[in-house]
CSV table of C-alpha atoms and ligand atoms in Angstrom, one decimal:
chain,number,residue,atom,x,y,z
A,10,MET,CA,0.0,0.0,0.0
A,11,LEU,CA,2.8,2.4,0.9
A,12,ASP,CA,5.3,1.1,-1.7
A,13,GLY,CA,6.4,4.0,-3.9
A,14,LYS,CA,4.3,6.6,-2.1
A,15,ARG,CA,6.0,9.9,-1.2
A,16,ILE,CA,5.3,11.5,2.2
A,17,LEU,CA,6.3,15.0,3.4
A,18,LEU,CA,6.8,14.7,7.1
A,19,ILE,CA,6.7,18.0,9.1
A,20,ILE,CA,8.2,17.6,12.6
A,21,SER,CA,7.3,20.5,14.8
A,22,GLY,CA,8.3,21.2,18.4
A,23,GLY,CA,7.5,18.7,21.1
A,24,ILE,CA,9.0,15.9,23.1
A,25,ALA,CA,6.9,13.5,20.9
A,26,ALA,CA,9.3,14.3,18.0
A,27,TYR,CA,11.4,11.3,19.0
A,28,LYS,CA,8.5,9.1,18.0
A,29,SER,CA,8.6,10.6,14.5
A,30,LEU,CA,12.0,9.0,14.0
A,31,GLU,CA,10.4,5.6,14.6
A,32,LEU,CA,7.6,6.7,12.1
A,33,ILE,CA,10.2,7.5,9.4
A,34,ARG,CA,11.8,4.1,9.9
A,35,ARG,CA,8.5,2.3,9.6
A,36,LEU,CA,7.4,4.2,6.6
A,37,ARG,CA,10.7,3.4,4.8
A,38,GLU,CA,10.4,-0.2,5.7
A,39,ARG,CA,7.1,-0.3,3.9
A,40,GLY,CA,8.6,1.2,0.8
A,41,ALA,CA,7.5,4.9,1.2
A,42,GLY,CA,9.9,7.8,0.4
A,43,VAL,CA,10.0,10.3,3.3
A,44,ARG,CA,11.2,13.9,3.0
A,45,CYS,CA,11.3,15.8,6.2
A,46,VAL,CA,10.8,19.4,7.3
A,47,LEU,CA,12.1,20.1,10.7
A,48,SER,CA,10.8,23.2,12.4
A,49,ALA,CA,13.0,25.3,14.7
A,50,GLY,CA,11.0,23.8,17.6
A,51,GLY,CA,11.4,20.3,16.3
A,52,ALA,CA,15.2,20.8,16.0
A,53,GLU,CA,15.3,21.3,19.8
A,54,PHE,CA,14.1,17.7,20.3
A,55,VAL,CA,15.7,15.7,17.4
A,56,THR,CA,18.8,16.5,15.3
A,57,PRO,CA,18.7,17.2,11.6
A,58,LEU,CA,21.4,14.5,11.4
A,59,SER,CA,19.2,11.7,12.9
A,60,VAL,CA,16.3,12.7,10.7
A,61,ALA,CA,18.5,12.8,7.6
A,62,SER,CA,20.1,9.4,8.4
A,63,LEU,CA,16.8,7.7,8.9
A,64,SER,CA,15.0,9.3,5.9
A,65,GLY,CA,18.0,9.0,3.6
A,66,GLU,CA,17.3,12.5,2.3
A,67,LYS,CA,18.3,16.0,3.0
A,68,VAL,CA,16.3,17.7,5.8
A,69,TYR,CA,14.7,21.0,5.1
A,70,SER,CA,14.4,23.6,7.8
A,71,GLU,CA,15.0,27.2,6.7
A,72,LEU,CA,12.4,29.1,4.7
A,73,PHE,CA,14.9,31.6,3.3
A,74,SER,CA,17.9,29.3,2.9
A,75,LEU,CA,19.2,30.0,-0.5
A,76,THR,CA,20.5,26.5,-1.1
A,77,ASP,CA,17.1,25.0,-0.1
A,78,GLU,CA,15.3,27.4,-2.4
A,79,SER,CA,17.6,26.7,-5.3
A,80,GLU,CA,17.4,23.0,-4.9
A,81,MET,CA,13.8,22.7,-4.0
A,82,GLY,CA,11.3,25.6,-3.6
A,83,HIS,CA,8.9,25.3,-0.7
A,84,ILE,CA,6.0,25.0,-3.2
A,85,ARG,CA,7.6,22.0,-5.0
A,86,LEU,CA,8.5,20.6,-1.6
A,87,SER,CA,4.8,20.5,-0.6
A,88,ARG,CA,3.5,19.2,-3.9
A,89,GLU,CA,5.8,16.5,-5.1
A,90,VAL,CA,4.3,14.1,-2.5
A,91,ASP,CA,1.2,12.1,-2.1
A,92,LEU,CA,0.5,13.2,1.4
A,93,VAL,CA,1.7,15.8,4.0
A,94,VAL,CA,1.9,14.5,7.6
A,95,VAL,CA,2.5,16.8,10.6
A,96,ALA,CA,3.8,14.7,13.5
A,97,PRO,CA,4.0,16.0,16.1
A,98,ALA,CA,1.6,18.9,15.4
A,99,SER,CA,2.1,21.4,18.1
A,100,ALA,CA,-0.7,23.7,19.4
A,101,ASP,CA,1.3,26.6,17.8
A,102,LEU,CA,1.5,25.0,14.3
A,103,LEU,CA,-2.2,24.0,14.4
A,104,ALA,CA,-3.1,27.6,15.2
A,105,LYS,CA,-0.9,28.8,12.3
A,106,MET,CA,-2.6,26.3,10.0
A,107,ALA,CA,-6.0,27.4,11.1
A,108,ALA,CA,-5.2,31.0,10.5
A,109,GLY,CA,-3.4,30.5,7.2
A,110,LEU,CA,-0.1,31.9,8.5
A,111,ALA,CA,3.1,31.2,6.6
A,112,ASP,CA,6.1,32.6,8.5
A,113,ASP,CA,8.5,29.6,8.4
A,114,LEU,CA,9.1,26.6,6.1
A,115,ALA,CA,6.6,24.3,7.9
A,116,SER,CA,3.7,26.7,7.8
A,117,THR,CA,4.5,27.9,4.3
A,118,ALA,CA,4.6,24.3,2.9
A,119,LEU,CA,1.3,23.6,4.6
A,120,LEU,CA,-0.3,26.7,3.1
A,121,ALA,CA,1.1,26.0,-0.4
A,122,THR,CA,0.2,22.3,-0.6
A,123,ASP,CA,-2.5,20.9,-2.8
A,124,LYS,CA,-2.2,17.4,-1.2
A,125,PRO,CA,-4.2,15.8,1.7
A,126,VAL,CA,-2.8,16.8,5.1
A,127,LEU,CA,-2.9,14.5,8.2
A,128,VAL,CA,-2.0,15.9,11.6
A,129,ALA,CA,-1.0,14.1,14.8
A,130,PRO,CA,-1.4,16.6,17.6
A,131,ALA,CA,0.8,16.5,20.7
A,132,MET,CA,0.7,18.9,23.5
A,133,ASN,CA,0.0,19.5,27.2
A,134,ALA,CA,-3.6,18.4,28.2
A,135,ARG,CA,-4.6,22.0,29.2
A,136,MET,CA,-3.4,23.3,25.8
A,137,TRP,CA,-5.4,20.5,24.1
A,138,GLU,CA,-8.5,21.4,26.1
A,139,HIS,CA,-8.2,25.1,25.5
A,140,PRO,CA,-11.1,26.6,23.6
A,141,ALA,CA,-8.7,28.2,21.2
A,142,THR,CA,-7.2,24.8,20.3
A,143,LYS,CA,-10.6,23.3,20.0
A,144,ARG,CA,-11.7,26.2,17.7
A,145,ASN,CA,-8.6,25.8,15.5
A,146,LEU,CA,-9.3,22.0,15.2
A,147,ARG,CA,-12.9,22.7,14.1
A,148,THR,CA,-11.6,25.1,11.5
A,149,LEU,CA,-9.0,22.5,10.3
A,150,GLU,CA,-11.6,19.8,10.2
A,151,ALA,CA,-13.8,21.9,8.1
A,152,ASP,CA,-10.9,22.6,5.8
A,153,GLY,CA,-10.6,18.8,5.2
A,154,VAL,CA,-7.4,18.3,7.4
A,155,LEU,CA,-7.3,14.8,8.7
A,156,ARG,CA,-6.3,13.9,12.2
A,157,VAL,CA,-5.0,11.0,14.3
A,158,GLY,CA,-5.0,11.2,18.1
A,159,PRO,CA,-4.0,12.5,20.5
A,160,GLU,CA,-4.3,9.8,23.2
A,161,ALA,CA,-4.9,10.1,26.9
A,162,GLY,CA,-2.3,9.1,29.4
A,163,ASP,CA,0.8,10.3,31.3
A,164,LEU,CA,2.3,13.3,29.6
A,165,ALA,CA,5.9,14.3,29.5
A,166,CYS,CA,5.2,17.4,31.5
A,167,GLY,CA,4.1,15.3,34.4
A,168,GLU,CA,0.4,16.0,34.0
A,169,GLU,CA,-2.2,13.5,32.9
A,170,GLY,CA,-4.9,13.8,30.3
A,171,GLU,CA,-5.4,13.9,26.6
A,172,GLY,CA,-2.5,15.3,24.5
A,173,ARG,CA,-0.1,12.4,23.9
A,174,MET,CA,0.8,11.9,20.3
A,175,ALA,CA,-0.7,8.8,18.7
A,176,GLU,CA,1.8,5.9,18.5
A,177,PRO,CA,3.7,5.4,15.2
A,178,ALA,CA,1.6,2.3,14.4
A,179,GLN,CA,-1.6,4.3,14.6
A,180,ILE,CA,-0.2,7.1,12.6
A,181,LEU,CA,0.9,4.6,10.0
A,182,ALA,CA,-2.6,3.2,9.8
A,183,ALA,CA,-4.0,6.7,9.4
A,184,ILE,CA,-1.5,7.4,6.6
A,185,GLU,CA,-2.6,4.3,4.8
A,186,GLN,CA,-6.2,5.5,5.1
A,187,ALA,CA,-5.5,9.0,4.0
A,188,LEU,CA,-3.4,8.2,1.0
A,189,PRO,CA,-5.3,8.9,-2.2
A,190,GLY,CA,-5.5,5.4,-3.4
A,191,GLU,CA,-8.0,3.5,-5.4
A,192,ARG,CA,-11.1,5.5,-6.2
A,193,PRO,CA,-13.6,2.6,-6.7
A,194,LEU,CA,-16.6,5.0,-6.6
A,195,GLY,CA,-15.0,7.4,-9.1
A,196,GLY,CA,-17.6,8.6,-11.6
A,197,LYS,CA,-20.5,7.5,-9.3
A,198,ARG,CA,-23.1,9.7,-7.7
A,199,ALA,CA,-24.2,9.1,-4.2
A,200,LEU,CA,-27.1,10.6,-2.1
A,201,VAL,CA,-26.9,10.3,1.7
A,202,THR,CA,-29.5,11.5,4.2
A,203,SER,CA,-28.4,12.2,7.8
A,204,GLY,CA,-29.5,13.7,11.1
A,205,PRO,CA,-32.9,14.3,12.5
A,206,THR,CA,-35.7,16.3,10.9
A,207,GLN,CA,-37.6,19.0,12.8
A,208,GLU,CA,-41.4,19.3,12.4
A,209,ALA,CA,-42.7,22.7,13.5
A,210,ILE,CA,-45.4,23.0,16.1
A,211,ASP,CA,-45.2,26.8,16.0
A,212,PRO,CA,-42.3,29.2,15.2
A,213,VAL,CA,-40.4,28.2,18.4
A,214,ARG,CA,-41.3,24.5,19.1
A,215,TYR,CA,-40.8,21.4,17.1
A,216,ILE,CA,-40.9,17.6,17.2
A,217,SER,CA,-37.7,15.8,16.5
A,218,SER,CA,-35.5,12.8,17.4
A,219,ARG,CA,-32.2,12.2,19.2
A,220,SER,CA,-30.2,11.5,16.0
A,221,SER,CA,-26.7,13.1,16.0
A,222,GLY,CA,-26.0,12.7,12.3
A,223,LYS,CA,-22.6,11.1,13.1
A,224,GLN,CA,-23.3,7.9,11.2
A,225,GLY,CA,-24.8,9.5,8.1
A,226,HIS,CA,-22.1,12.2,7.9
A,227,ALA,CA,-19.4,9.5,8.2
A,228,ILE,CA,-21.0,7.6,5.3
A,229,ALA,CA,-21.0,10.7,3.1
A,230,ALA,CA,-17.3,11.3,3.9
A,231,ALA,CA,-16.4,7.7,3.3
A,232,CYS,CA,-18.2,7.6,-0.1
A,233,ALA,CA,-16.4,10.9,-1.1
A,234,ARG,CA,-13.0,9.4,-0.1
A,235,LEU,CA,-13.7,6.5,-2.5
A,236,GLY,CA,-14.2,9.1,-5.2
A,237,ALA,CA,-18.0,9.4,-5.3
A,238,ASP,CA,-19.8,12.7,-6.1
A,239,VAL,CA,-21.8,13.0,-2.9
A,240,THR,CA,-24.8,15.0,-2.0
A,241,LEU,CA,-25.5,15.0,1.7
A,242,VAL,CA,-29.1,16.1,2.7
A,243,SER,CA,-29.0,16.7,6.4
A,244,GLY,CA,-31.3,17.8,9.1
A,245,PRO,CA,-30.0,20.1,11.9
A,246,THR,CA,-26.8,18.6,13.5
A,247,SER,CA,-23.6,19.8,15.1
A,248,GLN,CA,-21.5,17.7,12.7
A,249,PRO,CA,-19.0,19.6,10.5
A,250,ASP,CA,-19.5,19.4,6.8
A,251,PRO,CA,-17.5,16.4,5.5
A,252,ALA,CA,-14.7,17.4,3.1
A,253,GLY,CA,-15.5,17.3,-0.6
A,254,VAL,CA,-19.2,16.7,-0.1
A,255,ARG,CA,-22.1,18.9,-1.3
A,256,VAL,CA,-24.3,19.6,1.8
A,257,VAL,CA,-27.9,20.5,1.5
A,258,ARG,CA,-29.3,21.6,4.9
A,259,ILE,CA,-33.0,21.1,5.6
A,260,GLU,CA,-35.3,21.1,8.6
A,261,SER,CA,-38.5,19.2,7.9
A,262,ALA,CA,-39.1,15.8,6.4
A,263,ALA,CA,-40.9,17.4,3.5
A,264,GLU,CA,-37.8,19.6,2.7
A,265,MET,CA,-35.6,16.5,3.0
A,266,HIS,CA,-37.9,14.7,0.5
A,267,ALA,CA,-37.8,17.5,-2.0
A,268,ALA,CA,-34.0,17.9,-1.7
A,269,CYS,CA,-33.5,14.1,-2.3
A,270,GLU,CA,-35.7,14.2,-5.4
A,271,GLN,CA,-33.6,17.2,-6.6
A,272,ALA,CA,-30.4,15.2,-6.1
A,273,LEU,CA,-31.6,12.4,-8.5
A,274,PRO,CA,-30.4,10.6,-10.6
A,275,VAL,CA,-27.8,8.9,-8.4
A,276,ASP,CA,-26.2,5.4,-8.4
A,277,VAL,CA,-26.6,4.8,-4.7
A,278,ALA,CA,-28.8,6.3,-2.0
A,279,VAL,CA,-28.1,5.7,1.6
A,280,CYS,CA,-30.9,6.9,3.9
A,281,ALA,CA,-29.3,7.2,7.4
A,282,ALA,CA,-31.5,10.1,8.5
A,283,ALA,CA,-33.9,9.7,11.4
A,284,VAL,CA,-36.8,11.2,9.6
A,285,ALA,CA,-39.8,12.2,11.7
A,286,ASP,CA,-42.7,9.8,10.9
A,287,TRP,CA,-45.2,12.5,11.7
A,288,ARG,CA,-45.6,16.2,11.3
A,289,VAL,CA,-48.1,18.6,12.9
A,290,ALA,CA,-51.1,18.9,10.6
A,291,ARG,CA,-51.4,22.6,11.0
A,292,PRO,CA,-48.3,24.3,12.5
A,293,ARG,CA,-49.3,27.6,14.1
A,294,GLY,CA,-48.0,30.8,12.6
A,295,HIS,CA,-47.5,32.4,16.0
A,296,LYS,CA,-46.2,31.1,19.3
A,297,VAL,CA,-48.9,29.1,21.1
A,298,LYS,CA,-49.5,30.7,24.5
A,299,LYS,CA,-49.8,28.8,27.7
A,300,ASP,CA,-53.0,30.4,28.9
A,301,GLY,CA,-55.1,28.3,26.5
A,302,GLY,CA,-53.9,25.1,28.2
A,303,PRO,CA,-51.9,22.3,26.4
A,304,PRO,CA,-52.6,22.4,22.7
A,305,LYS,CA,-54.2,19.4,21.0
A,306,LEU,CA,-51.8,18.5,18.2
A,307,GLU,CA,-53.1,16.6,15.3
A,308,LEU,CA,-50.3,14.6,13.6
A,309,VAL,CA,-50.3,13.4,10.1
A,310,GLU,CA,-47.9,10.9,8.5
A,311,ASN,CA,-44.8,12.1,6.5
A,312,ALA,CA,-43.9,10.6,3.2
A,313,ASP,CA,-41.4,7.8,3.5
A,314,ILE,CA,-38.4,9.0,1.6
A,315,LEU,CA,-36.6,5.6,1.5
A,316,ALA,CA,-39.7,3.9,0.2
A,317,ALA,CA,-40.2,6.6,-2.4
A,318,LEU,CA,-36.6,6.3,-3.6
A,319,SER,CA,-37.0,2.6,-3.8
A,320,ALA,CA,-40.1,3.0,-6.0
A,321,ALA,CA,-38.8,5.8,-8.2
A,322,GLY,CA,-39.2,3.8,-11.4
A,323,ASN,CA,-36.6,4.7,-14.0
A,324,ARG,CA,-35.1,7.2,-11.6
A,325,ARG,CA,-34.5,4.5,-8.9
A,326,PRO,CA,-30.9,4.4,-7.8
A,327,THR,CA,-29.1,1.1,-8.7
A,328,LEU,CA,-28.6,0.5,-5.0
A,329,VAL,CA,-30.9,1.8,-2.2
A,330,VAL,CA,-29.8,1.4,1.3
A,331,GLY,CA,-31.9,2.1,4.4
A,332,PHE,CA,-31.3,2.0,8.1
A,333,ALA,CA,-33.4,0.4,10.7
A,334,ALA,CA,-33.4,2.0,14.2
A,335,GLU,CA,-34.9,-0.7,16.5
A,336,THR,CA,-35.0,-1.2,20.2
A,337,GLU,CA,-36.3,-4.8,20.1
A,338,LYS,CA,-36.3,-7.8,17.8
A,339,VAL,CA,-33.7,-5.9,15.8
A,340,VAL,CA,-33.0,-8.4,13.0
A,341,LYS,CA,-36.6,-9.6,12.6
A,342,ASN,CA,-38.0,-6.1,12.4
A,343,ALA,CA,-35.2,-5.0,10.0
A,344,VAL,CA,-35.8,-7.9,7.7
A,345,ALA,CA,-39.5,-7.0,7.6
A,346,LYS,CA,-38.6,-3.3,7.1
A,347,ARG,CA,-36.5,-4.1,4.0
A,348,ALA,CA,-39.4,-5.9,2.4
A,349,ARG,CA,-41.9,-3.2,3.3
A,350,LYS,CA,-39.8,-0.3,2.0
A,351,GLY,CA,-38.6,-2.1,-1.2
A,352,CYS,CA,-34.9,-1.1,-0.6
A,353,ASP,CA,-32.0,-3.4,-1.4
A,354,TRP,CA,-30.1,-3.3,1.9
A,355,ILE,CA,-30.9,-2.4,5.4
A,356,VAL,CA,-28.3,-1.5,8.0
A,357,ALA,CA,-30.0,-2.5,11.3
A,358,ASN,CA,-28.8,-0.9,14.6
A,359,ASP,CA,-30.0,-1.4,18.1
A,360,VAL,CA,-30.8,2.1,19.4
A,361,SER,CA,-31.9,1.0,22.9
A,362,PRO,CA,-30.4,3.5,25.5
A,363,ARG,CA,-28.1,0.8,27.0
A,364,THR,CA,-26.2,0.5,23.6
A,365,GLY,CA,-25.2,4.2,23.5
A,366,THR,CA,-25.7,4.1,19.7
A,367,LEU,CA,-27.8,7.3,19.5
A,368,GLY,CA,-25.4,10.2,19.8
A,369,GLY,CA,-22.4,7.9,20.5
A,370,ASP,CA,-19.3,7.1,18.4
A,371,ARG,CA,-19.7,3.4,18.1
A,372,ASN,CA,-22.2,1.1,16.4
A,373,ALA,CA,-22.9,-2.6,16.2
A,374,VAL,CA,-24.9,-3.3,13.1
A,375,HIS,CA,-26.4,-6.1,11.0
A,376,LEU,CA,-26.3,-5.8,7.2
A,377,ILE,CA,-29.4,-7.2,5.6
A,378,THR,CA,-29.3,-8.0,1.9
A,379,ALA,CA,-31.2,-10.3,-0.5
A,380,ASP,CA,-28.5,-12.9,0.4
A,381,GLY,CA,-29.2,-12.9,4.1
A,382,VAL,CA,-28.1,-11.3,7.4
A,383,GLU,CA,-24.5,-10.4,8.2
A,384,ARG,CA,-23.5,-9.5,11.8
A,385,TRP,CA,-20.7,-6.9,11.9
A,386,PRO,CA,-18.6,-6.6,15.0
A,387,GLU,CA,-19.0,-3.5,17.1
A,388,MET,CA,-16.8,-0.7,15.7
A,389,SER,CA,-16.6,3.0,15.4
A,390,LYS,CA,-19.2,4.8,13.2
A,391,ALA,CA,-16.4,5.8,11.0
A,392,ALA,CA,-15.4,2.2,10.5
A,393,VAL,CA,-19.0,1.2,9.8
A,394,ALA,CA,-19.0,3.9,7.2
A,395,GLU,CA,-15.8,2.8,5.5
A,396,ARG,CA,-16.9,-0.8,5.4
A,397,LEU,CA,-20.3,0.1,4.0
A,398,ALA,CA,-18.8,2.4,1.3
A,399,ALA,CA,-16.4,-0.3,0.3
A,400,ARG,CA,-19.4,-2.7,0.0
A,401,VAL,CA,-21.3,-0.2,-2.1
A,402,ALA,CA,-18.3,0.1,-4.4
A,403,GLU,CA,-18.1,-3.7,-4.8
A,404,HIS,CA,-21.8,-3.9,-5.5
A,405,LEU,CA,-21.9,-1.2,-8.1
A,406,ALA,CA,-18.8,-2.7,-9.9
A,407,ALA,CA,-20.6,-6.1,-10.0
A,408,ALA,CA,-23.8,-4.5,-11.2
A,409,ARG,CA,-21.9,-2.8,-14.0
A,410,ASP,CA,-20.1,-6.0,-15.0
A,411,ALA,CA,-23.3,-8.1,-14.9
B,527,CTP,N1,-37.2,6.8,6.5
B,527,CTP,C1,-37.5,7.7,5.5
B,527,CTP,N2,-38.6,8.5,5.5
B,527,CTP,C2,-39.4,8.5,6.6
B,527,CTP,C3,-39.2,7.6,7.6
B,527,CTP,C4,-38.0,6.8,7.5
B,527,CTP,O1,-36.7,7.8,4.5
B,527,CTP,N3,-40.4,9.3,6.6
B,527,CTP,C5,-36.0,5.9,6.4
B,527,CTP,C6,-34.9,6.2,7.4
B,527,CTP,O2,-34.0,7.1,6.9
B,527,CTP,C7,-34.3,4.8,7.5
B,527,CTP,C8,-35.5,3.9,7.3
B,527,CTP,O3,-36.5,4.6,6.6
B,527,CTP,O4,-33.4,4.5,6.5
B,527,CTP,C9,-36.1,3.3,8.5
B,527,CTP,O5,-36.4,4.2,9.5
B,527,CTP,P1,-36.9,3.8,10.9
B,527,CTP,O6,-37.1,5.0,11.7
B,527,CTP,O7,-36.1,2.7,11.4
B,527,CTP,O8,-38.3,3.1,10.5
B,527,CTP,P2,-39.7,3.7,10.3
B,527,CTP,O9,-40.0,3.6,8.8
B,527,CTP,O10,-39.9,5.0,10.9
B,527,CTP,O11,-40.6,2.6,11.0
B,527,CTP,P3,-40.9,2.4,12.6
B,527,CTP,O12,-40.8,3.7,13.2
B,527,CTP,O13,-42.2,1.8,12.7
B,527,CTP,O14,-39.8,1.5,13.1
């Protein structure tokens, strides 16, 4: 996987810089070429000589060094690679990246690159928890910067908490994931629904569900990483927009339905949203006052978007995937749901409070297809998304060859 790949490794200041030497060794063992930029802070912790010896290449450190500029401009330095990795990424360098500053070689290369960037933060736990760092990370995430770690544990400064750089093995796995590799969904169009919907009672109140949008957003991101042209139709969530995805924000089920129709034709539709089954028949145009006593709400059923996409005739996506949120008889109910809605696959998850699925980061699902029921081990929602996207790619390739 890494054979022949080129990595630009930026080592910024921090005690974790010593782990980057191990990272260089492992990358080279796997056949990757590693060119390193050592920031002034980084050079306080590891020597240019050790970095050069391990990488087998010249180490770059000075923005205005004439020799560096004549041999390799900082723009070329940041572009003649497949991936830029920042490990360790100090709080200071993350702040510079978020602000778009370019006052040394590391930050200039990061601003000039057109390649994916993966950061492995390392810092004191208080610095990691600081609202400024959190804000910078949100900005970087929205810019499409990938991240691995940090981990919790004993920190070099004697304190405990989150802030320890991820181990080289973890960073290696993240590098393999981040490398632009095969794009098996290249040329395919995907529609993903995510999050809850809100059905207005009056201008201030609504009916909704506990969906966080984490699973749906992760699926949109995973499909985009495999090369699909993705439209994500999402109800209100606090999830950041996934990189490289067209996001259509809606509130009600009716708006979600209309946005999905608009996104057609697509090759695959994945309905991960927790669509409200009912809406208020006549939402009030003004705030309902308490003096009249509790209002009597008449509810009417919303259109079923998944069922509608499954029955869209010649506009039907090649593959329609639904979710089933169940709290009992998970598989039995999900199998029945697949038949009732006319979709191809159902991803069934147990959303009972004891599972922590709703709003949590992990999921244990069953994939129900025409061929039967597959039980997937519990994993992160991101991993469920990767695996599902890979299965979608396989299925579409088989459908094309059939
Ligand atoms: N769904 C949809 N439109 C709706 C309701 C649900 O597209 N109006 C989709 C969801 O996105 C999900 C699937 O249908 O992919 C199943 O949703 P779920 O809430 O599990 O089932 P319901 O159809 O609501 O049935 P029930 O509430 O009886 O379990």
